[in-house]
Amino acid sequence: ASTYYSLRGADIAPSCPASAAATAAGAAGSAHEFIDFEFSDSDTYSAEIAELYSYSEESELAENYRCFSRLFAQRRRLAGRWLDTDDEERSGFIQGLLDGLEESPAGPQRQSLLRGLLYLAQGVWAECQVPADQLSWAWRNCRLLICKDAFAAAWSLLSDAASAEAEPPKTEQQQQQQQQQQQADSCAELRVLLNLMYTLLETARAHPEAECSVREKLLSDLLDPSQAEPLPVLLLNMVTKFCAGQFSQQFPVKKALLLLWKASLLTLGPLADIHERRNAARRAAGLSPIAEDTQRVCRAMRPCSPPPPSGVDGADPQQQNLVFVMPRRGAGRKSAAASSAAAAAAAAAAAAAASSSSAGAQDPTDLADKRNEQSEQRKRLLPWQPKVSQRELQAYLHQVREKFLGARAAAAAAGDTDSLAGLPRPIHESVAVLKAHLYISLAELQMKREDEIARYPMTKGRSERVECTPAELLYRAMLPSVPQYMIALLKILLAAAPTSKSKTESINLSMELLQEELPSSLSNSQRLSTDVNRHKEVIAKSVSGFLLLLLKHLKLSHVYQFEYIAQHLVFANCIPLILKFFNQNIAGYVQNSNRLSGFEFPESLFRPDNFELSEDFASATTGCSWRNMFTCLCLARVLNKLAKAKHSRTMMLVVFKSAPIIKRALRVRHPMLQLYLLKLLKLQTKYLGRQWRKVNMNLMSCIYEKVRHRLTDDWAFANDLDARPWDFQSEECSLRNAVDRFNHRRYGLGDPALPEGYQPLDNNLSSVLSREVPLAPDFCHGGYEMWLEQEVFSTPINWDLVLQTIAY
């Protein structure tokens, strides 16, 4: 990009003072280098475990070691090392700690037992010499703890802590003292519980030495039907209570969100398996599988150059100073003839040079140039196969029939995509091309199935089989409180955004990081500020990762489950929240790591005594941050899923002026992030006006090159029939009615805002007749014949009038 801008400025205006500005712009453009980042479900195991612990928790790590040493000496009746014991003694010691958890009530004794178990899960770091030994022993101890059902025991204690209510104190002084002591004890125990559960779960899920049997054992514990509620729902309830002020401000919300995300990831499955599972579902529905995988296509895609930052909305200032002179007709002909003659001479010279070079040996540089040219030609091909939906094909046929055959013939053949009688030959070829690229999604089949069930509930509805998949079980458990969950998650995401001010937010996320004594030195101040920023980044990463994971799996399960979650996200202002998150220097955000290598777990345990923070702090803020890049990608994908094929939500993007925000975010040179940002621009291009399209032709070219084409989609202009503003509200209302009807039919969920006697009346004849009416036991013994005599045989019924009323 820098070479392009500098050469362009030198060719257009070599003696113009503005060439210095062009050179400066090129130097600035060189700062936006290619981001080497590969999207996956999570970072490395060491990085994910390190993000669990804050820099202010070093004292608690030492407390874990002291509690373990005391318990180990008491249980074995002598002081020794964990590494010197055999497997039988280790199993007996762990079983004794778990038995003590069941017998001891909440208090210091139970907290000491939990800290001993946590120290084992952390890899008995005090007995290891290097971090590699700690990593190996962490896996061995976690495998032993999972086999001994330590995860289930911690889950039971977490459920008790979430539902426990304190007894009301007698006086105000007792109330204040009891409240402070209770908050400190409960938060400390919750912190140890969440640390233990997350370490066990993440080690079984992503440890390099993890075995499938241990992962399946933990997965069976998570899917255990004997539990009162799934673990993600339990954590969502705790997070909702924290946002409502029912928990202390020192509540470890970061640890709860990390455990929520990783428990959902292990239960639902990784995002990398979505492609294969979607193809399996398409084969089961009789559809052709999809060959293109977004991640694989993005790996082979080149990032586009960042848009120029200066000028009118990114226009090049060099173009504003140019004066174009129209040539005369004769001069035009002469110049054209001269140019054609020069081109012919150049072609002849090139042919002579080629013939002379072919006589001898070929130059290696020529072969390299040819290979580069062939690779460039391959890169110029479109990365995506174009698509056409069934509705777009029907709209095209209706339009051409109305043009060539008249409105009456078009109305008579509505919905017919096979008959082409009376249409010209080019229209036949166009329809053949459209049918060759016809794409039918699973969502269309599911929506069509729901319409058939609503129309024929007695036949279609009873034949439906609902599979008890993990996504189905999670949605069923989340369904009664989905609005509260989405509001709580978005509140936390808003408080964790870099552009938010802590003084104006109702949630203070940094309270659990504040120490009892304020830092007095410069190094401690730097450490605390870095810890607070790192804390917010981890929270934003966990929330965005959970939202994307939930939306992807629910869309694969059923489209109306996905639409229900998406609607409540939109109602909770998720679209402006994500735009606010992107309304910053994203290029600087993805490069700012906020990481102090000497204070990360477990590096802080092996840190030398003479370690100085100032030397490490200057080099810790360079390079690409995997955490921040993952957050930006997840939020961009969530925003795409909310706004895709929804004109009312696309208008929200236009109203909130998202185009300049997205345009600034395109300076991050990563192909996958740029792809989803260009998709957002493509959705709203038709509403941005001709002047915006004229100024941003480079973005229009990037959209044509990177984003999938819809053959009948007139996305660049406002000629689409679906772009009617008066239908936006009705489209959203009809979707909401369909989702409510689906939830009411499958899960029996009505409108929770209305009392039982004020629910809407079902006046559909087929629905009322298909409903089972409970009868009293005495009605079946003689009551039925009496009812027939009184209500049917002795009452005259005009059946012609009844049938006429039903027909109307």
Tab-separated table of C-alpha atoms in Angstrom, residues 12-233:
chain	number	residue	atom	x	y	z
A	12	ILE	CA	0.589	12.594	-10.898
A	13	ALA	CA	2.265	15.605	-9.324
A	14	PRO	CA	6.044	15.275	-9.121
A	15	SER	CA	6.586	18.970	-8.461
A	16	CYS	CA	3.463	19.569	-6.389
A	17	PRO	CA	3.844	20.291	-2.647
A	18	ALA	CA	1.124	17.749	-1.966
A	19	SER	CA	3.500	14.933	-2.914
A	20	ALA	CA	5.002	15.185	0.558
A	21	ALA	CA	1.573	14.512	2.002
A	22	ALA	CA	1.251	11.491	-0.245
A	23	THR	CA	4.607	10.201	0.961
A	24	ALA	CA	3.521	10.693	4.556
A	25	ALA	CA	0.282	8.848	3.840
A	26	GLY	CA	2.298	6.000	2.369
A	27	ALA	CA	4.485	5.849	5.446
A	28	ALA	CA	1.384	5.752	7.609
A	29	GLY	CA	-0.112	3.022	5.459
A	30	SER	CA	2.928	0.829	5.953
A	31	ALA	CA	2.088	0.652	9.648
A	32	HIS	CA	-0.985	-1.470	8.805
A	33	GLU	CA	0.842	-4.730	8.279
A	34	PHE	CA	-0.680	-8.124	7.659
A	35	ILE	CA	-2.053	-9.703	10.856
A	36	ASP	CA	-0.848	-13.278	11.233
A	37	PHE	CA	-3.828	-14.758	13.065
A	38	GLU	CA	-5.711	-18.018	12.563
A	39	PHE	CA	-9.199	-18.178	14.025
A	40	SER	CA	-9.955	-21.128	16.297
A	41	ASP	CA	-12.135	-21.976	19.269
A	42	SER	CA	-9.559	-20.855	21.811
A	43	ASP	CA	-5.935	-19.944	22.299
A	44	THR	CA	-3.282	-22.354	23.497
A	45	TYR	CA	-3.806	-24.219	26.740
A	46	SER	CA	-1.168	-22.224	28.602
A	47	ALA	CA	-2.640	-18.900	27.485
A	48	GLU	CA	-6.200	-19.901	28.418
A	49	ILE	CA	-5.144	-21.063	31.892
A	50	ALA	CA	-3.090	-17.904	32.417
A	51	GLU	CA	-6.090	-15.669	31.616
A	52	LEU	CA	-8.018	-17.258	34.475
A	53	TYR	CA	-5.750	-15.702	37.094
A	54	SER	CA	-5.258	-11.996	37.656
A	55	TYR	CA	-1.931	-10.487	38.601
A	56	SER	CA	-3.315	-9.684	42.047
A	57	GLU	CA	-3.907	-13.382	42.874
A	58	GLU	CA	-0.287	-14.306	43.597
A	59	SER	CA	-0.971	-14.294	47.336
A	60	GLU	CA	-3.811	-16.783	46.876
A	61	LEU	CA	-1.495	-19.124	44.966
A	62	ALA	CA	0.791	-19.186	47.995
A	63	GLU	CA	-2.228	-19.784	50.256
A	64	ASN	CA	-3.189	-22.812	48.157
A	65	TYR	CA	0.257	-24.277	48.695
A	66	ARG	CA	0.113	-23.728	52.466
A	67	CYS	CA	-3.295	-25.381	52.750
A	68	PHE	CA	-2.159	-28.363	50.715
A	69	SER	CA	1.016	-28.806	52.754
A	70	ARG	CA	-0.938	-28.780	55.998
A	71	LEU	CA	-3.543	-31.260	54.713
A	72	PHE	CA	-0.934	-33.533	53.142
A	73	ALA	CA	1.023	-33.718	56.380
A	74	GLN	CA	-2.118	-34.436	58.401
A	75	ARG	CA	-3.430	-37.149	56.089
A	76	ARG	CA	-0.140	-39.012	55.654
A	77	ARG	CA	1.056	-38.444	59.237
A	78	LEU	CA	4.414	-37.239	57.896
A	79	ALA	CA	5.788	-34.476	55.720
A	80	GLY	CA	6.758	-35.537	52.214
A	81	ARG	CA	6.481	-34.734	48.545
A	82	TRP	CA	3.550	-35.401	46.261
A	83	LEU	CA	5.912	-36.502	43.515
A	84	ASP	CA	7.337	-39.298	45.700
A	85	THR	CA	3.986	-40.992	46.420
A	86	ASP	CA	2.438	-43.741	44.326
A	87	ASP	CA	-0.922	-43.683	42.515
A	88	GLU	CA	-2.760	-45.550	45.262
A	89	GLU	CA	-1.722	-43.053	47.935
A	90	ARG	CA	-2.632	-40.150	45.676
A	91	SER	CA	-6.085	-41.581	45.010
A	92	GLY	CA	-6.668	-42.161	48.703
A	93	PHE	CA	-5.599	-38.629	49.591
A	94	ILE	CA	-7.927	-37.083	46.974
A	95	GLN	CA	-10.814	-39.273	48.101
A	96	GLY	CA	-10.241	-38.147	51.690
A	97	LEU	CA	-10.407	-34.497	50.649
A	98	LEU	CA	-13.652	-35.089	48.728
A	99	ASP	CA	-15.193	-36.892	51.705
A	100	GLY	CA	-14.220	-33.965	53.897
A	101	LEU	CA	-16.005	-31.586	51.507
A	102	GLU	CA	-19.268	-33.465	51.957
A	103	GLU	CA	-19.001	-33.487	55.747
A	104	SER	CA	-17.758	-29.948	56.446
A	105	PRO	CA	-20.114	-26.943	56.277
A	106	ALA	CA	-19.317	-23.642	54.619
A	107	GLY	CA	-16.401	-21.993	56.346
A	108	PRO	CA	-12.603	-21.937	56.605
A	109	GLN	CA	-12.317	-25.712	56.839
A	110	ARG	CA	-14.143	-26.367	53.559
A	111	GLN	CA	-12.261	-23.546	51.870
A	112	SER	CA	-8.973	-25.106	52.972
A	113	LEU	CA	-10.001	-28.441	51.431
A	114	LEU	CA	-10.919	-26.724	48.167
A	115	ARG	CA	-7.585	-24.923	48.077
A	116	GLY	CA	-5.778	-28.231	48.515
A	117	LEU	CA	-7.655	-29.681	45.521
A	118	LEU	CA	-6.955	-26.550	43.486
A	119	TYR	CA	-3.231	-26.773	44.219
A	120	LEU	CA	-3.236	-30.321	42.847
A	121	ALA	CA	-5.052	-29.186	39.710
A	122	GLN	CA	-2.471	-26.413	39.295
A	123	GLY	CA	0.284	-29.001	38.967
A	124	VAL	CA	1.978	-28.986	42.424
A	125	TRP	CA	4.148	-26.151	41.161
A	126	ALA	CA	6.155	-25.846	44.380
A	127	GLU	CA	7.742	-29.269	43.747
A	128	CYS	CA	8.566	-28.589	40.068
A	129	GLN	CA	11.715	-26.989	38.753
A	130	VAL	CA	10.565	-25.779	35.317
A	131	PRO	CA	7.131	-24.874	33.862
A	132	ALA	CA	7.193	-27.982	31.647
A	133	ASP	CA	7.087	-30.230	34.725
A	134	GLN	CA	4.214	-28.206	36.147
A	135	LEU	CA	2.294	-28.650	32.874
A	136	SER	CA	2.779	-32.406	32.915
A	137	TRP	CA	1.767	-32.814	36.557
A	138	ALA	CA	-1.279	-30.605	36.025
A	139	TRP	CA	-2.602	-33.078	33.484
A	140	ARG	CA	-1.864	-36.118	35.661
A	141	ASN	CA	-3.537	-34.613	38.712
A	142	CYS	CA	-6.547	-33.283	36.773
A	143	ARG	CA	-7.117	-36.693	35.220
A	144	LEU	CA	-7.094	-38.243	38.679
A	145	LEU	CA	-9.446	-35.571	40.057
A	146	ILE	CA	-11.937	-36.033	37.209
A	147	CYS	CA	-11.954	-39.799	37.669
A	148	LYS	CA	-12.672	-39.258	41.383
A	149	ASP	CA	-15.702	-37.015	40.540
A	150	ALA	CA	-14.125	-33.848	41.870
A	151	PHE	CA	-15.842	-31.821	39.161
A	152	ALA	CA	-19.293	-33.048	40.178
A	153	ALA	CA	-18.552	-32.285	43.848
A	154	ALA	CA	-17.457	-28.739	42.991
A	155	TRP	CA	-20.566	-28.304	40.832
A	156	SER	CA	-22.777	-29.292	43.763
A	157	LEU	CA	-21.061	-26.764	46.031
A	158	LEU	CA	-21.407	-24.079	43.358
A	159	SER	CA	-25.145	-24.739	43.104
A	160	ASP	CA	-25.494	-24.415	46.866
A	161	ALA	CA	-23.533	-21.161	46.875
A	162	ALA	CA	-25.664	-19.731	44.061
A	163	SER	CA	-28.956	-20.499	45.815
A	164	ALA	CA	-27.885	-19.752	49.403
A	165	GLU	CA	-29.535	-16.799	51.134
A	166	ALA	CA	-28.128	-15.168	54.238
A	167	GLU	CA	-30.193	-14.928	57.411
A	168	PRO	CA	-31.365	-11.397	58.283
A	169	PRO	CA	-29.262	-9.837	61.071
A	170	LYS	CA	-30.748	-8.276	64.170
A	171	THR	CA	-29.237	-4.783	64.325
A	172	GLU	CA	-27.727	-2.364	61.809
A	173	GLN	CA	-24.218	-2.805	63.183
A	174	GLN	CA	-24.540	-6.568	63.015
A	175	GLN	CA	-25.979	-6.204	59.525
A	176	GLN	CA	-22.977	-4.247	58.282
A	177	GLN	CA	-20.398	-6.533	59.896
A	178	GLN	CA	-22.193	-9.707	58.863
A	179	GLN	CA	-22.647	-8.468	55.316
A	180	GLN	CA	-18.970	-7.594	54.895
A	181	GLN	CA	-17.768	-10.874	56.377
A	182	GLN	CA	-20.273	-12.923	54.386
A	183	GLN	CA	-19.342	-11.191	51.130
A	184	ALA	CA	-15.632	-11.760	51.706
A	185	ASP	CA	-16.084	-15.454	52.574
A	186	SER	CA	-18.543	-16.200	49.763
A	187	CYS	CA	-16.445	-14.460	47.098
A	188	ALA	CA	-13.281	-16.238	48.244
A	189	GLU	CA	-14.979	-19.637	48.140
A	190	LEU	CA	-16.601	-18.874	44.783
A	191	ARG	CA	-13.239	-17.851	43.402
A	192	VAL	CA	-11.633	-21.139	44.476
A	193	LEU	CA	-14.576	-23.191	43.163
A	194	LEU	CA	-14.562	-21.499	39.763
A	195	ASN	CA	-10.783	-21.830	39.505
A	196	LEU	CA	-10.976	-25.547	40.260
A	197	MET	CA	-13.828	-26.262	37.835
A	198	TYR	CA	-12.323	-24.216	35.023
A	199	THR	CA	-8.901	-25.834	35.422
A	200	LEU	CA	-10.377	-29.334	35.324
A	201	LEU	CA	-12.586	-28.550	32.349
A	202	GLU	CA	-9.980	-26.732	30.272
A	203	THR	CA	-7.320	-29.349	31.003
A	204	ALA	CA	-9.600	-32.167	29.867
A	205	ARG	CA	-10.655	-30.185	26.792
A	206	ALA	CA	-7.448	-28.647	25.454
A	207	HIS	CA	-4.404	-30.099	27.238
A	208	PRO	CA	-1.809	-31.462	24.774
A	209	GLU	CA	-1.810	-34.834	26.592
A	210	ALA	CA	-5.602	-35.014	27.135
A	211	GLU	CA	-7.242	-38.384	26.529
A	212	CYS	CA	-10.617	-38.959	24.945
A	213	SER	CA	-11.809	-41.100	27.857
A	214	VAL	CA	-11.272	-38.280	30.372
A	215	ARG	CA	-12.978	-35.784	28.066
A	216	GLU	CA	-15.949	-38.127	27.627
A	217	LYS	CA	-16.154	-38.638	31.398
A	218	LEU	CA	-16.345	-34.885	31.950
A	219	LEU	CA	-18.830	-34.489	29.103
A	220	SER	CA	-21.090	-37.119	30.656
A	221	ASP	CA	-20.969	-35.160	33.925
A	222	LEU	CA	-21.985	-31.982	32.106
A	223	LEU	CA	-24.886	-33.739	30.331
A	224	ASP	CA	-26.044	-35.605	33.426
A	225	PRO	CA	-29.877	-35.440	33.448
A	226	SER	CA	-29.982	-35.801	37.235
A	227	GLN	CA	-28.684	-32.243	37.653
A	228	ALA	CA	-31.298	-29.616	38.460
A	229	GLU	CA	-30.111	-27.354	35.633
A	230	PRO	CA	-27.222	-27.393	33.159
A	231	LEU	CA	-23.995	-25.749	34.218
A	232	PRO	CA	-24.247	-22.907	31.613
A	233	VAL	CA	-27.720	-22.018	32.888
